PDB file of C-alpha atoms in Angstrom:
ATOM      1  CA  MET A   1       4.978  -4.689  26.407  1.00  0.00           C
ATOM      2  CA  SER A   2       4.376  -4.863  22.653  1.00  0.00           C
ATOM      3  CA  ALA A   3       7.325  -4.694  20.274  1.00  0.00           C
ATOM      4  CA  PRO A   4       7.963  -1.260  18.710  1.00  0.00           C
ATOM      5  CA  LYS A   5       6.487  -0.858  15.258  1.00  0.00           C
ATOM      6  CA  SER A   6       9.032  -0.616  12.457  1.00  0.00           C
ATOM      7  CA  ILE A   7       9.019  -0.728   8.683  1.00  0.00           C
ATOM      8  CA  THR A   8      11.251  -3.816   8.669  1.00  0.00           C
ATOM      9  CA  SER A   9       8.635  -5.764  10.659  1.00  0.00           C
ATOM     10  CA  LEU A  10       5.648  -4.420   8.708  1.00  0.00           C
ATOM     11  CA  ARG A  11       3.566  -7.256   7.274  1.00  0.00           C
ATOM     12  CA  LEU A  12       2.965  -7.240   3.518  1.00  0.00           C
ATOM     13  CA  ASP A  13      -0.485  -8.805   3.382  1.00  0.00           C
ATOM     14  CA  GLY A  14      -1.954  -6.672   0.593  1.00  0.00           C
ATOM     15  CA  GLY A  15      -0.990  -9.054  -2.184  1.00  0.00           C
ATOM     16  CA  ILE A  16       0.060  -6.220  -4.508  1.00  0.00           C
ATOM     17  CA  LEU A  17       2.341  -3.200  -4.121  1.00  0.00           C
ATOM     18  CA  CYS A  18      -0.344  -0.501  -4.157  1.00  0.00           C
ATOM     19  CA  LEU A  19      -2.367  -2.210  -1.394  1.00  0.00           C
ATOM     20  CA  ASP A  20       0.738  -2.785   0.725  1.00  0.00           C
ATOM     21  CA  PHE A  21       1.341   0.951   0.417  1.00  0.00           C
ATOM     22  CA  VAL A  22      -2.195   1.787   1.561  1.00  0.00           C
ATOM     23  CA  ASN A  23      -1.507  -0.499   4.541  1.00  0.00           C
ATOM     24  CA  THR A  24       1.377   1.610   5.829  1.00  0.00           C
ATOM     25  CA  ILE A  25      -1.214   2.958   8.274  1.00  0.00           C
ATOM     26  CA  ASP A  26      -1.195   0.464  11.149  1.00  0.00           C
ATOM     27  CA  ASN A  27      -4.931   0.392  11.924  1.00  0.00           C
ATOM     28  CA  ARG A  28      -7.355   2.747  10.223  1.00  0.00           C
ATOM     29  CA  LYS A  29     -10.125   1.785  12.636  1.00  0.00           C
ATOM     30  CA  ARG A  30      -8.316   3.316  15.612  1.00  0.00           C
ATOM     31  CA  GLY A  31      -8.773   6.930  16.628  1.00  0.00           C
ATOM     32  CA  ILE A  32      -5.073   7.753  16.185  1.00  0.00           C
ATOM     33  CA  PRO A  33      -3.500   5.036  14.026  1.00  0.00           C
ATOM     34  CA  HIS A  34       0.241   4.579  13.729  1.00  0.00           C
ATOM     35  CA  ASP A  35       1.741   5.827  10.445  1.00  0.00           C
ATOM     36  CA  TYR A  36       4.887   3.993   9.373  1.00  0.00           C
ATOM     37  CA  LEU A  37       5.859   6.749   6.935  1.00  0.00           C
ATOM     38  CA  ASN A  38       7.010  10.093   8.296  1.00  0.00           C
ATOM     39  CA  GLY A  39       9.328  11.269   5.538  1.00  0.00           C
ATOM     40  CA  PHE A  40      11.041  10.414   2.268  1.00  0.00           C
ATOM     41  CA  LYS A  41      13.664   8.365   4.110  1.00  0.00           C
ATOM     42  CA  GLU A  42      11.023   6.051   5.565  1.00  0.00           C
ATOM     43  CA  LEU A  43       9.378   5.769   2.149  1.00  0.00           C
ATOM     44  CA  LEU A  44      12.639   4.473   0.678  1.00  0.00           C
ATOM     45  CA  GLN A  45      13.015   2.108   3.642  1.00  0.00           C
ATOM     46  CA  TRP A  46       9.570   0.755   2.845  1.00  0.00           C
ATOM     47  CA  TYR A  47      10.585   0.189  -0.772  1.00  0.00           C
ATOM     48  CA  GLY A  48      13.635  -1.675   0.475  1.00  0.00           C
ATOM     49  CA  HIS A  49      11.394  -3.793   2.692  1.00  0.00           C
ATOM     50  CA  THR A  50       9.069  -4.664  -0.198  1.00  0.00           C
ATOM     51  CA  ARG A  51      11.994  -5.214  -2.608  1.00  0.00           C
ATOM     52  CA  ALA A  52       9.920  -3.471  -5.276  1.00  0.00           C
ATOM     53  CA  LEU A  53      12.936  -1.305  -6.144  1.00  0.00           C
ATOM     54  CA  SER A  54      16.500  -2.509  -6.486  1.00  0.00           C
ATOM     55  CA  PRO A  55      19.136  -1.370  -3.973  1.00  0.00           C
ATOM     56  CA  LYS A  56      20.831   0.525  -6.813  1.00  0.00           C
ATOM     57  CA  ILE A  57      17.711   2.582  -7.580  1.00  0.00           C
ATOM     58  CA  ILE A  58      17.082   3.211  -3.876  1.00  0.00           C
ATOM     59  CA  HIS A  59      20.670   4.412  -3.448  1.00  0.00           C
ATOM     60  CA  THR A  60      20.241   6.784  -6.409  1.00  0.00           C
ATOM     61  CA  LEU A  61      17.021   8.176  -4.923  1.00  0.00           C
ATOM     62  CA  GLU A  62      18.706   8.590  -1.534  1.00  0.00           C
ATOM     63  CA  ARG A  63      21.416  10.741  -3.143  1.00  0.00           C
ATOM     64  CA  LEU A  64      18.835  12.792  -5.032  1.00  0.00           C
ATOM     65  CA  ALA A  65      16.833  13.363  -1.853  1.00  0.00           C
ATOM     66  CA  LYS A  66      19.976  14.520  -0.067  1.00  0.00           C
ATOM     67  CA  ASP A  67      20.808  16.938  -2.884  1.00  0.00           C
ATOM     68  CA  TYR A  68      17.219  18.210  -3.248  1.00  0.00           C
ATOM     69  CA  PRO A  69      15.589  17.955   0.203  1.00  0.00           C
ATOM     70  CA  GLN A  70      12.777  20.403  -0.552  1.00  0.00           C
ATOM     71  CA  LYS A  71      11.746  18.500  -3.658  1.00  0.00           C
ATOM     72  CA  ALA A  72      11.950  15.218  -1.731  1.00  0.00           C
ATOM     73  CA  ALA A  73       9.560  16.673   0.856  1.00  0.00           C
ATOM     74  CA  VAL A  74       7.093  17.678  -1.869  1.00  0.00           C
ATOM     75  CA  VAL A  75       7.316  14.233  -3.501  1.00  0.00           C
ATOM     76  CA  PHE A  76       6.727  12.589  -0.131  1.00  0.00           C
ATOM     77  CA  GLU A  77       3.602  14.669   0.503  1.00  0.00           C
ATOM     78  CA  LYS A  78       2.331  13.788  -2.959  1.00  0.00           C
ATOM     79  CA  SER A  79       2.977  10.103  -2.218  1.00  0.00           C
ATOM     80  CA  ILE A  80       0.966  10.293   1.002  1.00  0.00           C
ATOM     81  CA  ALA A  81      -1.842  12.091  -0.843  1.00  0.00           C
ATOM     82  CA  LEU A  82      -1.822   9.200  -3.342  1.00  0.00           C
ATOM     83  CA  ARG A  83      -1.995   6.686  -0.497  1.00  0.00           C
ATOM     84  CA  GLU A  84      -5.163   8.277   0.874  1.00  0.00           C
ATOM     85  CA  LEU A  85      -6.595   8.648  -2.631  1.00  0.00           C
ATOM     86  CA  LEU A  86      -6.052   4.950  -3.327  1.00  0.00           C
ATOM     87  CA  HIS A  87      -7.714   4.080  -0.025  1.00  0.00           C
ATOM     88  CA  ARG A  88     -10.797   6.081  -1.007  1.00  0.00           C
ATOM     89  CA  LEU A  89     -10.884   4.573  -4.493  1.00  0.00           C
ATOM     90  CA  PHE A  90     -10.570   0.979  -3.349  1.00  0.00           C
ATOM     91  CA  THR A  91     -12.993   1.273  -0.417  1.00  0.00           C
ATOM     92  CA  ALA A  92     -15.529   2.820  -2.795  1.00  0.00           C
ATOM     93  CA  GLY A  93     -15.128  -0.250  -4.993  1.00  0.00           C
ATOM     94  CA  ILE A  94     -15.537  -2.575  -2.014  1.00  0.00           C
ATOM     95  CA  ALA A  95     -18.806  -0.779  -1.211  1.00  0.00           C
ATOM     96  CA  LYS A  96     -19.896  -1.223  -4.872  1.00  0.00           C
ATOM     97  CA  LYS A  97     -19.921   2.539  -5.354  1.00  0.00           C
ATOM     98  CA  GLN A  98     -18.493   4.785  -8.026  1.00  0.00           C
ATOM     99  CA  PRO A  99     -15.517   6.826  -6.793  1.00  0.00           C
ATOM    100  CA  ALA A 100     -16.062  10.512  -6.240  1.00  0.00           C
ATOM    101  CA  ALA A 101     -15.595  12.538  -9.421  1.00  0.00           C
ATOM    102  CA  ALA A 102     -12.838  14.596  -7.804  1.00  0.00           C
ATOM    103  CA  ASP A 103     -10.985  11.414  -6.827  1.00  0.00           C
ATOM    104  CA  SER A 104     -11.226  10.027 -10.356  1.00  0.00           C
ATOM    105  CA  MET A 105      -9.906  13.282 -11.752  1.00  0.00           C
ATOM    106  CA  GLN A 106      -7.033  13.330  -9.260  1.00  0.00           C
ATOM    107  CA  PHE A 107      -6.084   9.729 -10.011  1.00  0.00           C
ATOM    108  CA  ASN A 108      -6.154  10.404 -13.752  1.00  0.00           C
ATOM    109  CA  ALA A 109      -3.740  13.279 -13.168  1.00  0.00           C
ATOM    110  CA  TYR A 110      -1.365  10.876 -11.374  1.00  0.00           C
ATOM    111  CA  ILE A 111      -1.714   8.407 -14.256  1.00  0.00           C
ATOM    112  CA  GLY A 112      -0.987  11.093 -16.843  1.00  0.00           C
ATOM    113  CA  GLU A 113       2.205  12.107 -15.060  1.00  0.00           C
ATOM    114  CA  ALA A 114       3.428   8.572 -14.392  1.00  0.00           C
ATOM    115  CA  TYR A 115       2.780   7.172 -17.863  1.00  0.00           C
ATOM    116  CA  ALA A 116       4.370  10.194 -19.504  1.00  0.00           C
ATOM    117  CA  ASN A 117       7.621   8.922 -17.952  1.00  0.00           C
ATOM    118  CA  ILE A 118       7.333   5.211 -18.692  1.00  0.00           C
ATOM    119  CA  GLU A 119       9.316   3.263 -21.247  1.00  0.00           C
ATOM    120  CA  ILE A 120       9.707  -0.309 -22.332  1.00  0.00           C
ATOM    121  CA  SER A 121      12.866  -2.275 -21.619  1.00  0.00           C
ATOM    122  CA  TRP A 122      13.743  -5.518 -23.378  1.00  0.00           C
ATOM    123  CA  SER A 123      15.166  -8.720 -21.974  1.00  0.00           C
ATOM    124  CA  ALA A 124      15.362 -11.997 -23.898  1.00  0.00           C
ATOM    125  CA  GLY A 125      12.809 -10.674 -26.368  1.00  0.00           C
ATOM    126  CA  ALA A 126      10.253  -9.793 -23.691  1.00  0.00           C
ATOM    127  CA  GLY A 127       9.218  -6.229 -22.908  1.00  0.00           C
ATOM    128  CA  THR A 128       8.720  -4.715 -19.475  1.00  0.00           C
ATOM    129  CA  LEU A 129       7.363  -1.271 -18.641  1.00  0.00           C
ATOM    130  CA  GLN A 130       9.862   0.637 -16.503  1.00  0.00           C
ATOM    131  CA  PHE A 131      10.525   4.068 -15.046  1.00  0.00           C
ATOM    132  CA  ASN A 132      14.222   4.370 -15.796  1.00  0.00           C
ATOM    133  CA  ALA A 133      14.616   8.105 -15.277  1.00  0.00           C
ATOM    134  CA  PRO A 134      16.503   8.889 -12.028  1.00  0.00           C
ATOM    135  CA  ALA A 135      13.605  10.955 -10.666  1.00  0.00           C
ATOM    136  CA  LEU A 136      12.385  11.263  -7.085  1.00  0.00           C
ATOM    137  CA  GLU A 137       8.835  10.957  -8.424  1.00  0.00           C
ATOM    138  CA  GLN A 138       9.501   7.274  -9.119  1.00  0.00           C
ATOM    139  CA  VAL A 139       8.355   6.537  -5.586  1.00  0.00           C
ATOM    140  CA  TYR A 140       4.753   7.266  -6.510  1.00  0.00           C
ATOM    141  CA  TRP A 141       4.928   6.437 -10.213  1.00  0.00           C
ATOM    142  CA  TRP A 142       5.426   2.757  -9.346  1.00  0.00           C
ATOM    143  CA  LEU A 143       2.396   2.865  -7.041  1.00  0.00           C
ATOM    144  CA  VAL A 144       0.263   4.408  -9.775  1.00  0.00           C
ATOM    145  CA  LYS A 145       1.390   1.689 -12.197  1.00  0.00           C
ATOM    146  CA  SER A 146       0.537  -1.000  -9.638  1.00  0.00           C
ATOM    147  CA  ALA A 147      -2.954   0.434  -9.069  1.00  0.00           C
ATOM    148  CA  VAL A 148      -3.614   0.791 -12.818  1.00  0.00           C
ATOM    149  CA  GLU A 149      -2.551  -2.814 -13.386  1.00  0.00           C
ATOM    150  CA  LEU A 150      -4.917  -3.955 -10.636  1.00  0.00           C
ATOM    151  CA  TYR A 151      -7.831  -1.944 -11.995  1.00  0.00           C
ATOM    152  CA  THR A 152      -7.282  -3.209 -15.545  1.00  0.00           C
ATOM    153  CA  SER A 153      -6.638  -6.834 -14.563  1.00  0.00           C
ATOM    154  CA  GLY A 154     -10.292  -7.649 -13.948  1.00  0.00           C
ATOM    155  CA  LYS A 155      -9.493  -8.315 -10.283  1.00  0.00           C
ATOM    156  CA  PRO A 156     -10.557  -5.162  -8.404  1.00  0.00           C
ATOM    157  CA  ALA A 157     -13.531  -7.142  -7.044  1.00  0.00           C
ATOM    158  CA  GLU A 158     -11.001  -9.301  -5.186  1.00  0.00           C
ATOM    159  CA  VAL A 159      -9.940  -6.318  -3.060  1.00  0.00           C
ATOM    160  CA  LYS A 160     -11.344  -6.667   0.450  1.00  0.00           C
ATOM    161  CA  GLU A 161     -11.083  -4.731   3.695  1.00  0.00           C
ATOM    162  CA  CYS A 162     -10.129  -6.450   6.949  1.00  0.00           C
ATOM    163  CA  PRO A 163     -12.986  -5.838   9.431  1.00  0.00           C
ATOM    164  CA  ALA A 164     -10.550  -5.723  12.353  1.00  0.00           C
ATOM    165  CA  CYS A 165      -7.828  -3.314  11.230  1.00  0.00           C
ATOM    166  CA  GLY A 166      -9.072  -1.801   7.970  1.00  0.00           C
ATOM    167  CA  TRP A 167      -6.157  -3.103   5.892  1.00  0.00           C
ATOM    168  CA  LEU A 168      -6.877  -3.842   2.236  1.00  0.00           C
ATOM    169  CA  PHE A 169      -5.885  -7.109   0.603  1.00  0.00           C
ATOM    170  CA  LEU A 170      -6.398  -9.214  -2.503  1.00  0.00           C
ATOM    171  CA  ASP A 171      -8.535 -12.239  -1.742  1.00  0.00           C
ATOM    172  CA  LYS A 172      -6.819 -14.969  -3.747  1.00  0.00           C
ATOM    173  CA  SER A 173      -8.588 -17.833  -1.994  1.00  0.00           C
ATOM    174  CA  ARG A 174     -10.216 -20.412  -4.249  1.00  0.00           C
ATOM    175  CA  ASN A 175     -13.800 -19.625  -3.212  1.00  0.00           C
ATOM    176  CA  GLY A 176     -13.287 -15.931  -2.381  1.00  0.00           C
ATOM    177  CA  SER A 177     -13.990 -16.506   1.307  1.00  0.00           C
ATOM    178  CA  ARG A 178     -10.948 -14.847   2.883  1.00  0.00           C
ATOM    179  CA  LYS A 179     -12.080 -12.384   5.532  1.00  0.00           C
ATOM    180  CA  TRP A 180      -8.994 -11.184   7.389  1.00  0.00           C
ATOM    181  CA  CYS A 181      -5.792  -9.497   6.250  1.00  0.00           C
ATOM    182  CA  SER A 182      -3.961 -12.278   8.108  1.00  0.00           C
ATOM    183  CA  MET A 183      -5.279 -15.296  10.001  1.00  0.00           C
ATOM    184  CA  SER A 184      -2.236 -15.189  12.275  1.00  0.00           C
ATOM    185  CA  THR A 185      -3.035 -11.663  13.467  1.00  0.00           C
ATOM    186  CA  CYS A 186      -6.544 -10.224  13.036  1.00  0.00           C
ATOM    187  CA  GLY A 187      -8.093 -13.631  12.375  1.00  0.00           C
ATOM    188  CA  ASP A 188      -6.498 -15.126  15.479  1.00  0.00           C
ATOM    189  CA  VAL A 189      -7.544 -12.177  17.648  1.00  0.00           C
ATOM    190  CA  SER A 190     -11.128 -12.565  16.411  1.00  0.00           C
ATOM    191  CA  LYS A 191     -11.067 -16.285  17.163  1.00  0.00           C
ATOM    192  CA  VAL A 192      -9.779 -15.712  20.700  1.00  0.00           C
ATOM    193  CA  THR A 193     -12.393 -12.998  21.263  1.00  0.00           C
ATOM    194  CA  ARG A 194     -15.233 -15.250  20.063  1.00  0.00           C
ATOM    195  CA  ASN A 195     -14.056 -18.115  22.288  1.00  0.00           C
ATOM    196  CA  TYR A 196     -13.839 -15.778  25.284  1.00  0.00           C
ATOM    197  CA  GLN A 197     -17.349 -14.423  24.690  1.00  0.00           C
ATOM    198  CA  ARG A 198     -18.705 -17.972  24.244  1.00  0.00           C
ATOM    199  CA  SER A 199     -17.160 -19.164  27.516  1.00  0.00           C
ATOM    200  CA  LYS A 200     -18.408 -16.055  29.298  1.00  0.00           C
ATOM    201  CA  ARG A 201     -21.988 -16.717  28.144  1.00  0.00           C
ATOM    202  CA  LYS A 202     -21.792 -20.306  29.381  1.00  0.00           C
ATOM    203  CA  LYS A 203     -20.829 -19.103  32.856  1.00  0.00           C
ATOM    204  CA  THR A 204     -23.740 -16.668  33.129  1.00  0.00           C
TER     205      THR A 204
END
């Protein structure tokens, strides 16, 4: 019997926050994949798992979600819509295609909202862009920021799709030859499958 799937055991193989978020679908190549996110509570649990937000910010967002459950539900749905939008944008790039015009327009709308709420904070003379407003929308603003940083870093070509599970990841290997999201999971399964098929052919 396989272990139950949980956010705390979810692998973070994307290499960047926005890709890890896209990978909160267990296996996009299955007919009915497992979704790790079913509500705002699980979304905050995922942020805790990634450590992308501090416990203090997560606690603040938990209180806001409790006080404004309807708004939290709307923000969650918008976050999931962003997840699927990012998947379409990145897979279009992997296929060397331009994203659909409607997707570009939708993503620009997310960018406009997120960056209208960003500010710079200073520490030891260095500046960092932050979303310091205690807003539920932070949960997708950070994802937008992550995706924008990836797109403007000159590294979107390093985004690849695992042929086994459909997860997206940054290929940071020296020669750009990484194929699997993880050698210990999809890569190992592929290796075992190839060995089995090879031994089966030898017997026939």
